[in-house]
XYZ file of N, CA and C in Angstrom:
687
model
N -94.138 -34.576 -78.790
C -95.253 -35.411 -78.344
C -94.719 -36.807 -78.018
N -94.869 -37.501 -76.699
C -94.201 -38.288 -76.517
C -94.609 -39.683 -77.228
N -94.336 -40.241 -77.779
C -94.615 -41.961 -78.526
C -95.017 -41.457 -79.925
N -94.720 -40.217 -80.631
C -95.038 -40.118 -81.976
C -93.398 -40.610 -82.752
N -93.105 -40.851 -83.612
C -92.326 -41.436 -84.253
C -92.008 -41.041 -85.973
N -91.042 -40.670 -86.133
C -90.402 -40.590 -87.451
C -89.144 -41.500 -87.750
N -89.501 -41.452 -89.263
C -88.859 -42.291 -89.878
C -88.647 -41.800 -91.299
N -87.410 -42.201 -92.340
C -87.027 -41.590 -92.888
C -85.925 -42.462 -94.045
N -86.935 -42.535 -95.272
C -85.946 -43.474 -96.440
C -85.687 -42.650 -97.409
N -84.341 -43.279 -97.959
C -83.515 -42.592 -99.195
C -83.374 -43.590 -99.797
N -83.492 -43.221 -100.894
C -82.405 -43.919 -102.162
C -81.625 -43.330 -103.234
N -80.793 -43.859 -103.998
C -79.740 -43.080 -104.434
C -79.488 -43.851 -105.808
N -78.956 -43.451 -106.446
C -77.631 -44.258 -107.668
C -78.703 -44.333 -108.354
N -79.132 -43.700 -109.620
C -80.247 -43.672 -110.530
C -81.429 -43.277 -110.086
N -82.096 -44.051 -109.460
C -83.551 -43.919 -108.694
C -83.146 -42.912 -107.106
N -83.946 -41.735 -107.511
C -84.020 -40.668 -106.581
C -85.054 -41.109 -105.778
N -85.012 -41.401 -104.490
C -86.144 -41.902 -104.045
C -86.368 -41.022 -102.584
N -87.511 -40.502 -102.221
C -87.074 -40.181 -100.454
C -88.577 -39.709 -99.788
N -88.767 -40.903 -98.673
C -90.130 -40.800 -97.922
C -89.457 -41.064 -96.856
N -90.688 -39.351 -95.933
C -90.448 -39.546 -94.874
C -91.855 -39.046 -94.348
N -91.752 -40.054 -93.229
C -93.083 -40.656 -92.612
C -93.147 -40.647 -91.413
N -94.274 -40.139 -90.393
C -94.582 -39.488 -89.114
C -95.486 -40.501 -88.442
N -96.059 -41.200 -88.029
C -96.829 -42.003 -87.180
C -97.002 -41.808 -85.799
N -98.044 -42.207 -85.281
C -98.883 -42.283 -83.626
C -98.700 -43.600 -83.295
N -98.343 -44.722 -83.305
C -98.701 -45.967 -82.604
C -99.261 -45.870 -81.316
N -99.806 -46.742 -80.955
C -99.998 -46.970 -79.814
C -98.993 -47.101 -78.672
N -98.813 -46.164 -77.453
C -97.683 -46.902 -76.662
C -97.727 -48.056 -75.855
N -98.905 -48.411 -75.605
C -98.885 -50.109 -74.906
C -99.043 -50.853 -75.926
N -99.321 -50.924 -77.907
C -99.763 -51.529 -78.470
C -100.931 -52.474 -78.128
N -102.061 -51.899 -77.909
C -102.943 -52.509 -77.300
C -104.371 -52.035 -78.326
N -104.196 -50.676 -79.024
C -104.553 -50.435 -79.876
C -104.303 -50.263 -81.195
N -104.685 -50.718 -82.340
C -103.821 -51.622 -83.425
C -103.987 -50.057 -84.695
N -104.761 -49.173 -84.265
C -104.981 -48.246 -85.234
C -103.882 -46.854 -84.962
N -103.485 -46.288 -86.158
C -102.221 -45.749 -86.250
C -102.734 -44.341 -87.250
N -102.527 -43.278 -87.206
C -102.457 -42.426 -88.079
C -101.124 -42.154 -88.593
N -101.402 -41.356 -89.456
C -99.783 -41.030 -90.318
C -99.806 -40.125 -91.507
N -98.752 -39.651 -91.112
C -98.812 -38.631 -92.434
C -96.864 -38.732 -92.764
N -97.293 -38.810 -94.647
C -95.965 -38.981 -95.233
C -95.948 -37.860 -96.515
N -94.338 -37.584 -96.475
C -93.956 -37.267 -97.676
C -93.162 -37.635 -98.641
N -93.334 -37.625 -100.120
C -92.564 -38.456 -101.290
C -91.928 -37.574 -101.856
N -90.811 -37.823 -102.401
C -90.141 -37.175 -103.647
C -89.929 -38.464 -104.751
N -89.945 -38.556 -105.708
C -89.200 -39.734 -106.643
C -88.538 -38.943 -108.188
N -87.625 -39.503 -108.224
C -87.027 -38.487 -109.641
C -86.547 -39.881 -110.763
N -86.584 -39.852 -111.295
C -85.983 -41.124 -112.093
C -86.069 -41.413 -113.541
N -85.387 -42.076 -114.400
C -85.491 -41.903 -116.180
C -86.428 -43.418 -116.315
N -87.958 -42.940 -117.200
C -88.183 -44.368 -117.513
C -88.171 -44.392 -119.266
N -88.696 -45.595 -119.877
C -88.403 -45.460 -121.088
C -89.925 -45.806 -121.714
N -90.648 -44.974 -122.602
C -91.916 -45.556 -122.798
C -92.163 -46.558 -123.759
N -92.602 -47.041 -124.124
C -93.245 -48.000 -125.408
C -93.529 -46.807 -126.620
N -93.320 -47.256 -127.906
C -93.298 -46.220 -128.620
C -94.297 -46.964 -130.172
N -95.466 -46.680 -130.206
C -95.890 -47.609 -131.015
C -95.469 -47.006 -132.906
N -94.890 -46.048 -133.080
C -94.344 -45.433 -133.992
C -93.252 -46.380 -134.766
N -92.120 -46.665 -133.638
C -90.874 -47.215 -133.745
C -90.441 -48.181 -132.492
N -89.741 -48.944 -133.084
C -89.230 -50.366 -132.272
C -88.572 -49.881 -130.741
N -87.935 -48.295 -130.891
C -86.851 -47.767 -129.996
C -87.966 -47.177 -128.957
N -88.153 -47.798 -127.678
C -88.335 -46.701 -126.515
C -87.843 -45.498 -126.315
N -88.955 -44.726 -126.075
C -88.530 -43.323 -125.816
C -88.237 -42.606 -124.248
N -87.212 -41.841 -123.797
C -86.437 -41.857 -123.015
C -87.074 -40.492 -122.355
N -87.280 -40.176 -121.493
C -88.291 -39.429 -120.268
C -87.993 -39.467 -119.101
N -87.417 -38.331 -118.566
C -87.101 -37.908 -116.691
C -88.712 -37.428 -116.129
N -88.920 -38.401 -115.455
C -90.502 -38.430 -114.668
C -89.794 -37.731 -112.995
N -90.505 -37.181 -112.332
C -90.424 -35.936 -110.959
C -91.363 -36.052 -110.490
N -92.152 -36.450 -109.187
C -92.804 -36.450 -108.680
C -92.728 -35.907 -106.785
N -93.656 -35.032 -106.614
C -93.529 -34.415 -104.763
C -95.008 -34.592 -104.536
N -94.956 -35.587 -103.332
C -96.217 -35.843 -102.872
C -96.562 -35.848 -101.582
N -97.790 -35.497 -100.719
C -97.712 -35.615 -99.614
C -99.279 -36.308 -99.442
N -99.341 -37.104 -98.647
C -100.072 -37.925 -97.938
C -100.535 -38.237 -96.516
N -101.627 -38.613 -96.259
C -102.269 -38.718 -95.225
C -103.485 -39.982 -94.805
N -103.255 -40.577 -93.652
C -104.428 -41.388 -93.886
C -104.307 -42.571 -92.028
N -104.732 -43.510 -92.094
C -104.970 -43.959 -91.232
C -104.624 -45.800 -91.212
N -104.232 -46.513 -90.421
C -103.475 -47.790 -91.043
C -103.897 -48.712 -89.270
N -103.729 -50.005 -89.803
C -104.167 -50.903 -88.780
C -103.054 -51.938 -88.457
N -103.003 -52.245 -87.332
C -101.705 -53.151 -87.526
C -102.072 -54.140 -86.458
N -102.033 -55.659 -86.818
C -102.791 -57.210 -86.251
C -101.404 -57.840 -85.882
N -101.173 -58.117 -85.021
C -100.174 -59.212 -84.410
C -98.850 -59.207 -85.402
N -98.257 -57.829 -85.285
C -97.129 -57.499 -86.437
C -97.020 -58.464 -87.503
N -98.300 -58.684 -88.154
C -98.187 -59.701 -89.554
C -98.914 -58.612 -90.510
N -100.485 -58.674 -89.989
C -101.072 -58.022 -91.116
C -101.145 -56.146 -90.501
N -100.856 -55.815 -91.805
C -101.150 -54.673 -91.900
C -102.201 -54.153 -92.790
N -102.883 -52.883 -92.802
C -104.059 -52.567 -93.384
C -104.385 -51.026 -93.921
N -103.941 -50.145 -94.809
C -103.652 -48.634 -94.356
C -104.720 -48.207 -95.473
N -105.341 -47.097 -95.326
C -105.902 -46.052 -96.225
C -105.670 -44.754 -96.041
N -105.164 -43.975 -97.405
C -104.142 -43.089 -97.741
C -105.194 -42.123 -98.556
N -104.781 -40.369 -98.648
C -105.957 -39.579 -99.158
C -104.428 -39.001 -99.304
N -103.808 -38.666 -100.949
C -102.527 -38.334 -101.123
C -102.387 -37.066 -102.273
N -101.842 -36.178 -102.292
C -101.555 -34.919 -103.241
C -100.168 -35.274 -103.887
N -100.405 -35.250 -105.183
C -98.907 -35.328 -105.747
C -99.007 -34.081 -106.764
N -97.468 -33.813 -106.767
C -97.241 -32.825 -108.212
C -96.708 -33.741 -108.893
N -96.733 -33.966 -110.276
C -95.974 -34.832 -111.386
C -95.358 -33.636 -112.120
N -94.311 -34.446 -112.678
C -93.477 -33.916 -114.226
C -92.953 -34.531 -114.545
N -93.586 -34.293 -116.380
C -92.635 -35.535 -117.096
C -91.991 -34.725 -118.464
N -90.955 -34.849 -118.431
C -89.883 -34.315 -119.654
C -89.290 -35.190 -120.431
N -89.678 -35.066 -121.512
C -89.230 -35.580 -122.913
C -87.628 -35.733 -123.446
N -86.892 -36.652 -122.809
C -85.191 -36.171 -122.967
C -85.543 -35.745 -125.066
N -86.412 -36.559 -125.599
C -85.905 -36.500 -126.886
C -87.103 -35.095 -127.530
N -87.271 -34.278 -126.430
C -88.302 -33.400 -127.148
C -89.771 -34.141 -127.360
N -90.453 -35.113 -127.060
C -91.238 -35.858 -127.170
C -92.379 -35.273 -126.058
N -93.545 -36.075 -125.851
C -94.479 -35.523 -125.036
C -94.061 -34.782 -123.626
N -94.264 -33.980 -123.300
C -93.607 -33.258 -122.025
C -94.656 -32.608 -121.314
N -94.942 -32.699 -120.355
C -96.003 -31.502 -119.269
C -95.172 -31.110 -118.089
N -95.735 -29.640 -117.634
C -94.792 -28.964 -116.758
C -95.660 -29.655 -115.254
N -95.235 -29.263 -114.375
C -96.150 -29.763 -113.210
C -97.239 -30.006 -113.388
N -97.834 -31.224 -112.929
C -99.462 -31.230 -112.383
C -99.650 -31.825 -111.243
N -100.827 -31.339 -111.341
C -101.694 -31.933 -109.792
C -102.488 -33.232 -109.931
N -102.284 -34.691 -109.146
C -103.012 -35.380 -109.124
C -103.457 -35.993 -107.824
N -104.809 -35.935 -107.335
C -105.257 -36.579 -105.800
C -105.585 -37.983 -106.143
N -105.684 -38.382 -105.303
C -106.106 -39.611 -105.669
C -105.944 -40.904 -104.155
N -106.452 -41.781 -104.071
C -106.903 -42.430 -102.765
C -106.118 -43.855 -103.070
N -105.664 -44.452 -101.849
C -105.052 -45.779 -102.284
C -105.298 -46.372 -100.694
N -105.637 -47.725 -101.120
C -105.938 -48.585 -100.087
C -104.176 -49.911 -100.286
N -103.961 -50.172 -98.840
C -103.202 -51.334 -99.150
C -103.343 -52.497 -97.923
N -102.576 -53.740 -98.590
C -103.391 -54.681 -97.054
C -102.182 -55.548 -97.319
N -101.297 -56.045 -96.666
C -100.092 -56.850 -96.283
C -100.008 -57.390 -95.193
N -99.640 -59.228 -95.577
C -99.395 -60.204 -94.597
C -97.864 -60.271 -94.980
N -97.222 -60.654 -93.891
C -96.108 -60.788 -93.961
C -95.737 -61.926 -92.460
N -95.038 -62.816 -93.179
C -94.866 -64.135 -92.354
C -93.521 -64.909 -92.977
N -92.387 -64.171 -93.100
C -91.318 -64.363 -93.796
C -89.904 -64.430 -92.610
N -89.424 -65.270 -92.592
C -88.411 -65.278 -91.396
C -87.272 -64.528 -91.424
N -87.078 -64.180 -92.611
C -85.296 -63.476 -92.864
C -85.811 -62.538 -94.221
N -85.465 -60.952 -94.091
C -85.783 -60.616 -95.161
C -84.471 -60.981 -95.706
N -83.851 -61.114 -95.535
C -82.272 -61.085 -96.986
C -82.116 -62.483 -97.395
N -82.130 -63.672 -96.117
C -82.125 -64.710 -96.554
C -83.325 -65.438 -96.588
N -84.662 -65.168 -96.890
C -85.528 -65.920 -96.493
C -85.635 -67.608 -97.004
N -85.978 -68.311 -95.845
C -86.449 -69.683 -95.928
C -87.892 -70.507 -95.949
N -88.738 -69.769 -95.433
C -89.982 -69.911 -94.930
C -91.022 -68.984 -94.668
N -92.543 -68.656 -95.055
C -93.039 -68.177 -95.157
C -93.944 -67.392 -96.055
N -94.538 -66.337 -95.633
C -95.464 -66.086 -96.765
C -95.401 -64.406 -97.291
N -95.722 -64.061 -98.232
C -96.028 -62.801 -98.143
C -96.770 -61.896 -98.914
N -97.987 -61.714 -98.923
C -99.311 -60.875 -99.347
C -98.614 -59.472 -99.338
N -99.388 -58.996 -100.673
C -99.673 -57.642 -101.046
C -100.281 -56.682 -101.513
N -101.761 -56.573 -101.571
C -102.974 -55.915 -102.071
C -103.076 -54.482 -102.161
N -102.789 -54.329 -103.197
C -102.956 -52.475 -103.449
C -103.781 -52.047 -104.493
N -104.718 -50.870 -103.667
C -105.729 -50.631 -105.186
C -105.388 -48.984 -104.932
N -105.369 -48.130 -106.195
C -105.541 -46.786 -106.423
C -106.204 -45.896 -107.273
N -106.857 -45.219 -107.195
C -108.169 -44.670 -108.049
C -107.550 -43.052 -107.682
N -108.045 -42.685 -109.028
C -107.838 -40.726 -109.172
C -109.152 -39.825 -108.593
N -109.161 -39.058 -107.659
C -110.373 -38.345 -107.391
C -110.410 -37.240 -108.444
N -111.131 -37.215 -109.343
C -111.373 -36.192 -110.640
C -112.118 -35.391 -110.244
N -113.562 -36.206 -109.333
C -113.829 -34.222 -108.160
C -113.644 -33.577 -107.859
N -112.538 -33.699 -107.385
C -111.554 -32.608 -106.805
C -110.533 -32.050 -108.108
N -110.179 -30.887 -107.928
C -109.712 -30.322 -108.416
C -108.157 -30.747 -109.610
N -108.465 -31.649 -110.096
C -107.216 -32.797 -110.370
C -107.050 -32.322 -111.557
N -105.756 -31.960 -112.261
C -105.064 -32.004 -113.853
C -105.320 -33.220 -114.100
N -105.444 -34.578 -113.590
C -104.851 -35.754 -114.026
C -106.272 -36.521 -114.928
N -106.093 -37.379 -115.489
C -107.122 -37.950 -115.982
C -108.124 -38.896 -114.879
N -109.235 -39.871 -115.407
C -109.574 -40.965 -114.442
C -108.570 -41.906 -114.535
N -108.448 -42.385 -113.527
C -107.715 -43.888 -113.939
C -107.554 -44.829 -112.402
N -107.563 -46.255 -112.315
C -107.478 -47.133 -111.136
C -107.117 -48.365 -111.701
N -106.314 -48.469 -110.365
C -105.928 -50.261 -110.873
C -105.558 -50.796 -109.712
N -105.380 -52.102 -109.415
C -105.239 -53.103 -108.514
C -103.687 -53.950 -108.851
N -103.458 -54.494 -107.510
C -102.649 -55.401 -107.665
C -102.280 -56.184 -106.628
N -102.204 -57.185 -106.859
C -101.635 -58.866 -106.289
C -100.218 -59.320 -106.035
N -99.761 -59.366 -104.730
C -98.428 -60.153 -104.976
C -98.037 -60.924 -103.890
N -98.322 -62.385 -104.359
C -98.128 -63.025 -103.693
C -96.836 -64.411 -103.384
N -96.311 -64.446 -102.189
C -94.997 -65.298 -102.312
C -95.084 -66.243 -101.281
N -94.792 -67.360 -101.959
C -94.426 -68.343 -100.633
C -93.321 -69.078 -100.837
N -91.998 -69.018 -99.351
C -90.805 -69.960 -99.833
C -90.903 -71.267 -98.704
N -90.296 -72.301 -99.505
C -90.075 -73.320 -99.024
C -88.824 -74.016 -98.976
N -88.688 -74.746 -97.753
C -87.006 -74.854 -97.550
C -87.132 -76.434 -97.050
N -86.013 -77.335 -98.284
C -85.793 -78.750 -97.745
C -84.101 -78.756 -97.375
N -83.581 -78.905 -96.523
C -82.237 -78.737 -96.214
C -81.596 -77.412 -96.906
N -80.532 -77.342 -97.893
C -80.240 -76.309 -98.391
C -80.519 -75.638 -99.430
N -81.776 -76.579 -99.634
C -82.440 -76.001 -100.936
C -83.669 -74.881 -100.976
N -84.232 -74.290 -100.999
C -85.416 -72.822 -100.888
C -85.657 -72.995 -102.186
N -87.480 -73.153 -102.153
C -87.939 -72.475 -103.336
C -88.762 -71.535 -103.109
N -89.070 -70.459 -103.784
C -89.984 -69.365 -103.675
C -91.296 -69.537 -105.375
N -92.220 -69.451 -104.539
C -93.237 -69.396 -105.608
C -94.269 -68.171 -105.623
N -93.819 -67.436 -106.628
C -94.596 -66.325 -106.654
C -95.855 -65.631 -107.905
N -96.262 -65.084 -107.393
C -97.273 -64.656 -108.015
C -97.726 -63.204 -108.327
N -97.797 -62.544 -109.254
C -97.962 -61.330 -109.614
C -99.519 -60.929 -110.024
N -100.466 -60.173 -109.938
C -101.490 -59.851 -110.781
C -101.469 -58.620 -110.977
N -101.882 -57.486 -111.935
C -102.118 -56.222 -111.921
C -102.957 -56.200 -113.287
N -104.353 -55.267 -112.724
C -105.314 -54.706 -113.487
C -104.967 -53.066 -113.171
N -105.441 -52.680 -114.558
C -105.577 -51.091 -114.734
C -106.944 -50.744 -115.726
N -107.153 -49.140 -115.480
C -108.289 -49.092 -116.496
C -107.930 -47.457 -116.229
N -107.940 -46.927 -117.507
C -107.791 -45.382 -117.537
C -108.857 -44.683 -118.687
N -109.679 -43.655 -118.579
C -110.373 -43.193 -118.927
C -110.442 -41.910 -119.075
N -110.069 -41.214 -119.991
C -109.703 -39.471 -120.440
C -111.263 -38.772 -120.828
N -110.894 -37.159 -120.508
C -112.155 -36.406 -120.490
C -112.043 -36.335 -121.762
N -111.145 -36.274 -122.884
C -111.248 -35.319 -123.948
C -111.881 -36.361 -125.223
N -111.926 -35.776 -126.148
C -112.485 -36.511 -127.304
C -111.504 -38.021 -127.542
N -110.555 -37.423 -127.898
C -109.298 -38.095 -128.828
C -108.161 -38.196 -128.536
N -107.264 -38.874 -128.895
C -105.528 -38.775 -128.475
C -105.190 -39.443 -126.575
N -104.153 -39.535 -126.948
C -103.533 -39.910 -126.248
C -103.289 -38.979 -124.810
N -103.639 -39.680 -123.569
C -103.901 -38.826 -122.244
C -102.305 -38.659 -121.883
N -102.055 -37.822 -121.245
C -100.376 -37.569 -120.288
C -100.781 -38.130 -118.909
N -101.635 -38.897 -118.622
C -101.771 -39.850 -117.307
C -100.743 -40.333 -116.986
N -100.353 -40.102 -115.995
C -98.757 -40.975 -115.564
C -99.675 -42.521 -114.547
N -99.920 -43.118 -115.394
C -100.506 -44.517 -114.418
C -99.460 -45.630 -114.961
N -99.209 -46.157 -113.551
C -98.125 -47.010 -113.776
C -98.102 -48.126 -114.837
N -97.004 -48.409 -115.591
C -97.714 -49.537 -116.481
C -98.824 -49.145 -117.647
N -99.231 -47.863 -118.155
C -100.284 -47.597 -118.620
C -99.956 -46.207 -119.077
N -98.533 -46.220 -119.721
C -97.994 -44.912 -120.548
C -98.983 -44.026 -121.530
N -99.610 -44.907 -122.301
C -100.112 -44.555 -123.595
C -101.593 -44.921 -123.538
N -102.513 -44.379 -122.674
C -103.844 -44.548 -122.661
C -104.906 -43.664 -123.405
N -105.919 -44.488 -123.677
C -106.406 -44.269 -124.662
C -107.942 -43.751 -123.814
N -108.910 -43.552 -125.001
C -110.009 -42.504 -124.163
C -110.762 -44.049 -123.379
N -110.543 -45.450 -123.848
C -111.292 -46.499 -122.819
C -110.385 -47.089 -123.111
N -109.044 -47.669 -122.272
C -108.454 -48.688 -122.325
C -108.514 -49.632 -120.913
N -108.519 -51.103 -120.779
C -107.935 -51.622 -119.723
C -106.920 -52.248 -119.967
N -106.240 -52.771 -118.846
C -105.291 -53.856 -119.309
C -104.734 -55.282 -118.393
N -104.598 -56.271 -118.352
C -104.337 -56.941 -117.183
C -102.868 -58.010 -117.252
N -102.264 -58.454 -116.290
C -101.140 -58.693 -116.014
C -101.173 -59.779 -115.344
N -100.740 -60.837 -115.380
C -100.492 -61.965 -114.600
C -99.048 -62.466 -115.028
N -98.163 -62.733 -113.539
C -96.691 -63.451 -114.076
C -96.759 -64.310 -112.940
N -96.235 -65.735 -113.378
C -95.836 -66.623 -112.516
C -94.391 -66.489 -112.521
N -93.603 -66.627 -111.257
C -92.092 -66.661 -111.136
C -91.701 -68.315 -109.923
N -91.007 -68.914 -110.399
C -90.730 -70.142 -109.350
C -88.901 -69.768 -109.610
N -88.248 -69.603 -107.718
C -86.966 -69.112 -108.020
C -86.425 -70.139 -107.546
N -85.277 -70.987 -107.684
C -84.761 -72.101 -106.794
C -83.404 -72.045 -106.302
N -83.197 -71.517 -104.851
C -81.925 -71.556 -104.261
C -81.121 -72.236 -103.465
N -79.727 -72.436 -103.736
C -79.254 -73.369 -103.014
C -78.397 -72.562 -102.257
N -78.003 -72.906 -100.738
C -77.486 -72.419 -99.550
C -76.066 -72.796 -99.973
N -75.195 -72.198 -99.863
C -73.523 -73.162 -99.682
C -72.716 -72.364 -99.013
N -71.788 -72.820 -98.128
C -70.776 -72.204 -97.456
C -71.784 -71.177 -96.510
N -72.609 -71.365 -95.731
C -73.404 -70.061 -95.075
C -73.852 -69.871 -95.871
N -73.685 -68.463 -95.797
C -74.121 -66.806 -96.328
C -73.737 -66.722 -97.949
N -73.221 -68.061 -98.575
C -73.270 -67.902 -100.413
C -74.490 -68.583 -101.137
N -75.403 -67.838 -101.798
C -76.246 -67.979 -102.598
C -76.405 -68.388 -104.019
N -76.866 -69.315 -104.034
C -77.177 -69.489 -105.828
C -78.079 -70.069 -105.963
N -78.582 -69.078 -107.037
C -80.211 -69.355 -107.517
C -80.294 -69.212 -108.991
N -81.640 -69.813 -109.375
C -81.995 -69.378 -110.961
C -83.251 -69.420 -110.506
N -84.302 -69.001 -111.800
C -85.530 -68.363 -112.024
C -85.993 -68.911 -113.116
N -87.427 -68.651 -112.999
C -88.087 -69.214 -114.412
C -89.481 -68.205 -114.339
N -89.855 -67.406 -114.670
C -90.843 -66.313 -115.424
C -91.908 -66.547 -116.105
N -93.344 -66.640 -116.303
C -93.924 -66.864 -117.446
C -95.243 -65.787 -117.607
N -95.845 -65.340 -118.276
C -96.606 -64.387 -118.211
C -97.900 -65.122 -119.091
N -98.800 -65.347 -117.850
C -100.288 -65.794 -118.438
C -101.254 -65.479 -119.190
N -101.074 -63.556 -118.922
C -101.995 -63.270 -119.791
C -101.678 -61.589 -119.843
């Protein structure tokens, strides 16, 4: 089909990562609306919070997902997409610990990104928005529990001769909600290992990074972190 387009990411060295993604653009770009359909794999070791003992517990998480949905695109800054996505999960217990064999979770995600950044590797100037919300469809036929959350990320750098600062901003809300009486859900929601039958939770980090340019292309920076709430 002529002007349809693929595209195709990997990653490697610990984090198994690999989406590949089909799109319609427009061929005069004259119309800003885009369909698309993608597929995910992700394989990777995370470590959970363990309210038992001080030691995180160690878990190979697997995920194959495929997705579908429809996306908007404004004067190559803002973008705008809504996604209707099927995943299989698995999560294995390296230490014998909580484990489930495949499941099924659907679930819908909206996202909305400005991007006004001059250099991704070296940036000096600009801005950059990131709005993502995701909710579980439990109507449908889903293993997974309820659960949705939001998130914020916002950056702006500023450049006086060879100096760049970046000021950024993080937010993330979650809220997960299980069918069963009691105990602890196997919800894989990000950030939200160990949910309970009503938990929420919320996240705010300020980061200010300050870099200095030298010789070209040599970088040096430090950071400062603080977490509001």
């Amino acid at each position: 089909i002529p002007g349809l387009v693929f595209e195709e990411h990997a990653q490697f060295a610990g984090l198994r990562k690999n989406i590949l993604q089909i799109y319609y653009p427009s061929r005069t770009l004259d119309f800003p609306l885009y369909p698309f359909i993608r597929s995910y794999y992700d394989k990777y070791d995370l470590f959970i919070e363990n309210e038992y003992s001080e030691i995180d517990i160690p878990y190979s998480y697997e995920s194959n997902g495929l997705g579908a949905g429809l996306g908007l695109l404004l004067k190559n800054y803002w973008t705008m997409e809504f996604e209707f996505r099927f995943d299989d999960t698995k999560l294995v217990g390296i230490s014998n610990e909580l484990t489930f064999d495949w499941q099924k979770n659907i679930f819908t995600k909206y996202s909305l990104h400005l991007d006004t950044i001059d250099d991704i590797l070296l940036p000096s100037s600009g801005t950059n928005v990131n709005i993502q919300h995701e909710k579980s469809q439990v109507t449908a036929q889903n293993d997974f529990e309820q659960y949705s959350w939001y998130s914020i990320l916002f950056q702006k750098y500023l450049t006086y001769k060879d100096h760049t600062i970046l000021f950024s901003a993080f937010w993330f809300s979650w809220e997960c909600v299980t069918r069963g009486d009691s105990g602890p859900t196997t919800t894989i929601v990000p950030f939200s290992w160990n949910c309970w039958n009503e938990s929420a939770e919320r996240l705010l980090f300020l980061i200010i990074v300050f870099k200095y340019l030298a010789y070209s292309k040599f970088m040096i920076s430090d950071y400062h972190d603080q977490r509001l709430i």
